[in-house]
Amino acid sequence: MAKQKETQIYSNLQDLANDIRSSDNIRTILFAHNCVGKTRLSMEYKGIGTVKDDDGNTISRDTLYFNAYTEDLFTWDNDLKEDKERHLIINTQSHFFDGLTEEDIDIESKIRPFLHRYVDFNFKILPVDEKHKQPRISFIKEVIVKDGDADRAETQENIKISRGEETIFIWCFFLAIVTLVADKVEAYSWVKYVYVDDPISSLDDNNAIAVASHLAQLMKDCDIKVVVSSHH
C-alpha cells in the first residue's frame, strides 16, 4: 500500500503560493469552499512573479490569470441616456489585452469558436474613436420576429447580455488568449504560468460541465504550469 502523504499546513497564502510555484507538478487543482481565500491566493501567486520599480510601476510579470479581477477588466456602458448603444468596455491598461494591438492577431476569430459552443449570440470589437477612449464590445443576436403571417430573422445589435453570458464571454476571451500563449505569440511571451480561479460563477450546471471540459483541454494542451482553483 502506498504511504499516505503527510498533510502540509501553511501559515499564510504566500507560503502556499510559493510552494505551488516551486512544485514539480505542471498541473495543480485546488478545492476550497467560498470565503476561504482562493481569489486572494491567485493574486499572491501573481504577485510573486511581478517586479515593480520604486514608483510602483510594473516592470515585468509572468502569470496570466482568470479570476474576479479579470472580470472587472470589462465594464458596461449601458447608455442610460439613449438606451441604444450598450457596450462592454475593455480596460486596455491591463497586460491581459496585449494582443489586441497586434495587427497580425485576429482575436475575434480566436474567441468565436469557443463562444459558440456555449451561446448563440455574436459580437464585434469596436476600435477607439473620438467619443470612446477604450475599445468596446457590441453584442449581436439573430432573433425570429412575426411579420404578418410569416416569420423573419432580424439582427439586433448592441444587446445587453445576462451576467452568466457575460461570464462565458470573458471566459472565452481568456481561452483565446491562452491559445496565443500556446502558439508562442510574442505579445504573450511573458506568460510562464496560467492561474484559473473559479471560472463558473453565474453559470448553470450545463455550462459548468462545458467549462470543465475546456479546462481539461487547456491543461492537456498548454506546456506551461497551470493552476486551477474552484469551490465546485
CSV table of C-alpha atoms in Angstrom, one decimal:
chain,number,residue,atom,x,y,z
A,1,MET,CA,0.0,0.0,0.0
A,2,ALA,CA,1.3,3.4,-0.9
A,3,LYS,CA,2.3,5.6,2.0
A,4,GLN,CA,-0.2,8.4,2.6
A,5,LYS,CA,1.4,11.8,2.1
A,6,GLU,CA,1.7,13.9,5.3
A,7,THR,CA,-0.7,16.8,5.4
A,8,GLN,CA,1.1,20.2,4.8
A,9,ILE,CA,-0.2,23.1,6.8
A,10,TYR,CA,0.6,26.7,5.6
A,11,SER,CA,0.6,29.7,7.9
A,12,ASN,CA,-0.3,32.1,5.1
A,13,LEU,CA,-1.3,32.3,1.5
A,14,GLN,CA,2.1,33.5,0.3
A,15,ASP,CA,3.7,30.3,1.6
A,16,LEU,CA,1.1,28.2,-0.2
A,17,ALA,CA,1.6,30.2,-3.5
A,18,ASN,CA,5.4,29.8,-3.3
A,19,ASP,CA,5.0,26.1,-2.7
A,20,ILE,CA,2.7,25.7,-5.8
A,21,ARG,CA,5.1,27.8,-8.0
A,22,SER,CA,8.2,25.8,-6.9
A,23,SER,CA,6.4,22.4,-7.2
A,24,ASP,CA,7.4,20.0,-9.9
A,25,ASN,CA,3.7,19.5,-10.7
A,26,ILE,CA,2.9,21.2,-14.0
A,27,ARG,CA,-0.9,20.8,-13.2
A,28,THR,CA,-2.4,21.8,-9.9
A,29,ILE,CA,-6.0,21.7,-8.9
A,30,LEU,CA,-7.2,23.2,-5.6
A,31,PHE,CA,-10.6,22.8,-4.0
A,32,ALA,CA,-11.9,25.2,-1.3
A,33,HIS,CA,-15.2,26.5,-0.3
A,34,ASN,CA,-16.3,30.1,-0.7
A,35,CYS,CA,-14.7,32.7,1.6
A,36,VAL,CA,-11.6,30.6,2.2
A,37,GLY,CA,-9.3,32.8,0.1
A,38,LYS,CA,-9.0,31.3,-3.4
A,39,THR,CA,-9.0,34.6,-5.2
A,40,ARG,CA,-6.6,36.1,-2.7
A,41,LEU,CA,-4.3,33.1,-3.3
A,42,SER,CA,-4.4,33.7,-7.1
A,43,MET,CA,-3.3,37.3,-6.5
A,44,GLU,CA,-0.5,36.2,-4.1
A,45,TYR,CA,0.6,33.7,-6.9
A,46,LYS,CA,0.6,36.5,-9.5
A,47,GLY,CA,2.3,39.0,-7.1
A,48,ILE,CA,5.3,36.7,-6.5
A,49,GLY,CA,6.1,36.9,-10.2
A,50,THR,CA,5.6,40.6,-10.6
A,51,VAL,CA,8.5,43.0,-10.5
A,52,LYS,CA,7.9,46.7,-9.8
A,53,ASP,CA,10.1,49.8,-9.9
A,54,ASP,CA,10.4,52.3,-7.0
A,55,ASP,CA,7.3,54.2,-8.2
A,56,GLY,CA,5.2,51.1,-8.1
A,57,ASN,CA,5.1,50.6,-11.9
A,58,THR,CA,5.2,47.0,-13.1
A,59,ILE,CA,8.4,46.2,-14.9
A,60,SER,CA,7.6,42.5,-15.6
A,61,ARG,CA,5.1,39.8,-14.8
A,62,ASP,CA,4.9,36.1,-15.5
A,63,THR,CA,1.3,35.0,-14.7
A,64,LEU,CA,-1.8,35.1,-16.9
A,65,TYR,CA,-4.8,34.7,-14.6
A,66,PHE,CA,-8.5,34.4,-14.7
A,67,ASN,CA,-10.4,35.4,-11.6
A,68,ALA,CA,-12.7,38.1,-10.3
A,69,TYR,CA,-10.2,40.8,-11.2
A,70,THR,CA,-10.2,39.6,-14.8
A,71,GLU,CA,-14.0,40.0,-15.0
A,72,ASP,CA,-13.6,43.6,-13.6
A,73,LEU,CA,-11.5,44.5,-16.7
A,74,PHE,CA,-14.8,44.5,-18.6
A,75,THR,CA,-17.3,47.2,-17.6
A,76,TRP,CA,-20.7,48.1,-19.1
A,77,ASP,CA,-21.7,51.4,-20.7
A,78,ASN,CA,-25.5,50.9,-20.7
A,79,ASP,CA,-26.2,54.2,-22.5
A,80,LEU,CA,-28.7,55.2,-19.9
A,81,LYS,CA,-29.5,58.4,-21.8
A,82,GLU,CA,-30.4,57.0,-25.2
A,83,ASP,CA,-30.7,53.3,-24.2
A,84,LYS,CA,-29.4,52.3,-27.7
A,85,GLU,CA,-25.6,51.7,-27.7
A,86,ARG,CA,-24.9,49.3,-24.9
A,87,HIS,CA,-21.3,48.3,-24.9
A,88,LEU,CA,-18.9,46.2,-22.8
A,89,ILE,CA,-15.8,48.5,-22.3
A,90,ILE,CA,-12.3,46.9,-22.3
A,91,ASN,CA,-9.7,48.3,-19.9
A,92,THR,CA,-6.6,48.0,-22.0
A,93,GLN,CA,-4.3,49.2,-19.2
A,94,SER,CA,-4.1,45.5,-18.3
A,95,HIS,CA,-1.5,43.4,-20.0
A,96,PHE,CA,-4.3,40.8,-20.4
A,97,PHE,CA,-5.1,42.7,-23.6
A,98,ASP,CA,-1.5,42.9,-25.0
A,99,GLY,CA,-2.5,41.0,-28.1
A,100,LEU,CA,-5.3,43.4,-29.1
A,101,THR,CA,-2.8,45.9,-30.5
A,102,GLU,CA,-1.0,43.4,-32.7
A,103,GLU,CA,-2.1,43.8,-36.4
A,104,ASP,CA,-1.5,40.1,-37.2
A,105,ILE,CA,-3.7,38.8,-34.3
A,106,ASP,CA,-7.4,38.5,-35.1
A,107,ILE,CA,-8.6,37.9,-31.5
A,108,GLU,CA,-12.3,37.8,-32.6
A,109,SER,CA,-11.7,34.7,-34.7
A,110,LYS,CA,-9.9,33.1,-31.8
A,111,ILE,CA,-12.8,33.8,-29.4
A,112,ARG,CA,-15.8,32.8,-31.6
A,113,PRO,CA,-15.1,29.0,-31.8
A,114,PHE,CA,-15.1,28.9,-28.0
A,115,LEU,CA,-18.1,31.2,-27.6
A,116,HIS,CA,-20.3,29.4,-30.0
A,117,ARG,CA,-20.0,26.2,-28.0
A,118,TYR,CA,-21.9,28.0,-25.2
A,119,VAL,CA,-24.2,30.6,-26.7
A,120,ASP,CA,-26.0,31.7,-29.8
A,121,PHE,CA,-25.1,35.4,-29.9
A,122,ASN,CA,-22.2,37.1,-31.7
A,123,PHE,CA,-20.0,40.1,-31.1
A,124,LYS,CA,-17.7,42.6,-32.6
A,125,ILE,CA,-14.8,44.6,-31.0
A,126,LEU,CA,-15.2,48.3,-31.9
A,127,PRO,CA,-12.0,50.4,-32.1
A,128,VAL,CA,-11.2,53.6,-30.1
A,129,ASP,CA,-12.7,56.7,-31.6
A,130,GLU,CA,-13.1,60.4,-30.6
A,131,LYS,CA,-16.1,59.6,-28.3
A,132,HIS,CA,-14.8,56.3,-26.8
A,133,LYS,CA,-11.2,56.2,-25.4
A,134,GLN,CA,-11.2,52.5,-24.9
A,135,PRO,CA,-12.1,49.6,-27.3
A,136,ARG,CA,-15.6,48.3,-26.7
A,137,ILE,CA,-17.6,45.2,-27.5
A,138,SER,CA,-21.0,45.2,-29.2
A,139,PHE,CA,-23.1,42.0,-28.8
A,140,ILE,CA,-25.3,40.9,-31.7
A,141,LYS,CA,-28.1,38.3,-31.9
A,142,GLU,CA,-30.3,36.9,-34.6
A,143,VAL,CA,-34.0,36.7,-33.5
A,144,ILE,CA,-37.1,35.5,-35.2
A,145,VAL,CA,-40.0,38.0,-35.3
A,146,LYS,CA,-43.5,37.8,-36.6
A,147,ASP,CA,-44.1,39.7,-39.8
A,148,GLY,CA,-47.8,39.2,-40.6
A,149,ASP,CA,-48.4,35.5,-41.1
A,150,ALA,CA,-44.7,34.8,-41.7
A,151,ASP,CA,-41.6,34.7,-39.5
A,152,ARG,CA,-38.4,36.6,-40.4
A,153,ALA,CA,-35.0,36.8,-39.0
A,154,GLU,CA,-33.9,40.1,-37.6
A,155,THR,CA,-30.4,41.2,-36.4
A,156,GLN,CA,-30.4,43.0,-33.1
A,157,GLU,CA,-27.2,44.9,-32.3
A,158,ASN,CA,-25.9,46.4,-29.0
A,159,ILE,CA,-27.9,44.0,-26.9
A,160,LYS,CA,-27.5,43.6,-23.2
A,161,ILE,CA,-26.4,40.1,-22.3
A,162,SER,CA,-27.0,38.4,-18.9
A,163,ARG,CA,-24.5,38.1,-16.2
A,164,GLY,CA,-24.0,34.4,-16.9
A,165,GLU,CA,-23.5,35.1,-20.7
A,166,GLU,CA,-21.0,37.9,-19.8
A,167,THR,CA,-19.0,35.4,-17.6
A,168,ILE,CA,-19.0,33.0,-20.6
A,169,PHE,CA,-17.8,35.6,-23.0
A,170,ILE,CA,-14.9,36.7,-20.7
A,171,TRP,CA,-14.0,33.1,-20.1
A,172,CYS,CA,-13.9,32.5,-23.9
A,173,PHE,CA,-11.8,35.7,-24.3
A,174,PHE,CA,-9.4,34.2,-21.7
A,175,LEU,CA,-9.3,30.9,-23.6
A,176,ALA,CA,-8.5,32.7,-26.8
A,177,ILE,CA,-5.5,34.4,-25.1
A,178,VAL,CA,-4.3,31.0,-23.8
A,179,THR,CA,-4.2,29.7,-27.4
A,180,LEU,CA,-2.0,32.7,-28.2
A,181,VAL,CA,0.3,31.7,-25.3
A,182,ALA,CA,0.4,28.1,-26.5
A,183,ASP,CA,1.2,29.4,-30.1
A,184,LYS,CA,4.2,31.3,-28.6
A,185,VAL,CA,2.9,34.7,-29.8
A,186,GLU,CA,5.4,37.4,-28.9
A,187,ALA,CA,2.7,39.6,-27.3
A,188,TYR,CA,2.3,37.0,-24.6
A,189,SER,CA,5.9,35.7,-24.3
A,190,TRP,CA,5.9,37.0,-20.7
A,191,VAL,CA,3.5,34.2,-19.6
A,192,LYS,CA,5.2,31.5,-17.7
A,193,TYR,CA,2.2,30.4,-15.5
A,194,VAL,CA,-1.6,30.3,-16.0
A,195,TYR,CA,-3.9,30.6,-13.0
A,196,VAL,CA,-7.6,29.9,-13.3
A,197,ASP,CA,-9.8,30.8,-10.3
A,198,ASP,CA,-13.5,29.8,-10.2
A,199,PRO,CA,-14.5,30.3,-13.8
A,200,ILE,CA,-18.0,29.1,-13.3
A,201,SER,CA,-19.6,31.9,-11.2
A,202,SER,CA,-23.1,32.7,-12.5
A,203,LEU,CA,-23.2,29.6,-14.7
A,204,ASP,CA,-25.8,26.8,-14.7
A,205,ASP,CA,-24.7,23.2,-14.4
A,206,ASN,CA,-24.7,22.5,-18.1
A,207,ASN,CA,-22.3,25.4,-18.8
A,208,ALA,CA,-20.2,24.4,-15.7
A,209,ILE,CA,-19.6,21.0,-17.3
A,210,ALA,CA,-18.7,22.7,-20.6
A,211,VAL,CA,-16.2,24.9,-18.8
A,212,ALA,CA,-14.7,21.8,-17.1
A,213,SER,CA,-14.3,20.2,-20.5
A,214,HIS,CA,-12.5,23.3,-21.8
A,215,LEU,CA,-10.3,23.4,-18.7
A,216,ALA,CA,-9.3,19.8,-19.2
A,217,GLN,CA,-8.3,20.6,-22.8
A,218,LEU,CA,-6.4,23.7,-21.7
A,219,MET,CA,-4.4,21.7,-19.1
A,220,LYS,CA,-3.7,19.0,-21.7
A,221,ASP,CA,-2.5,21.3,-24.5
A,222,CYS,CA,-0.7,24.0,-22.5
A,223,ASP,CA,3.0,23.2,-21.9
A,224,ILE,CA,3.4,25.7,-19.1
A,225,LYS,CA,2.4,25.4,-15.4
A,226,VAL,CA,-1.4,25.6,-14.9
A,227,VAL,CA,-3.2,26.1,-11.6
A,228,VAL,CA,-6.9,25.8,-11.2
A,229,SER,CA,-8.9,26.6,-8.0
A,230,SER,CA,-12.6,26.1,-7.5
A,231,HIS,CA,-15.4,25.6,-5.0
A,232,HIS,CA,-17.3,23.4,-7.4
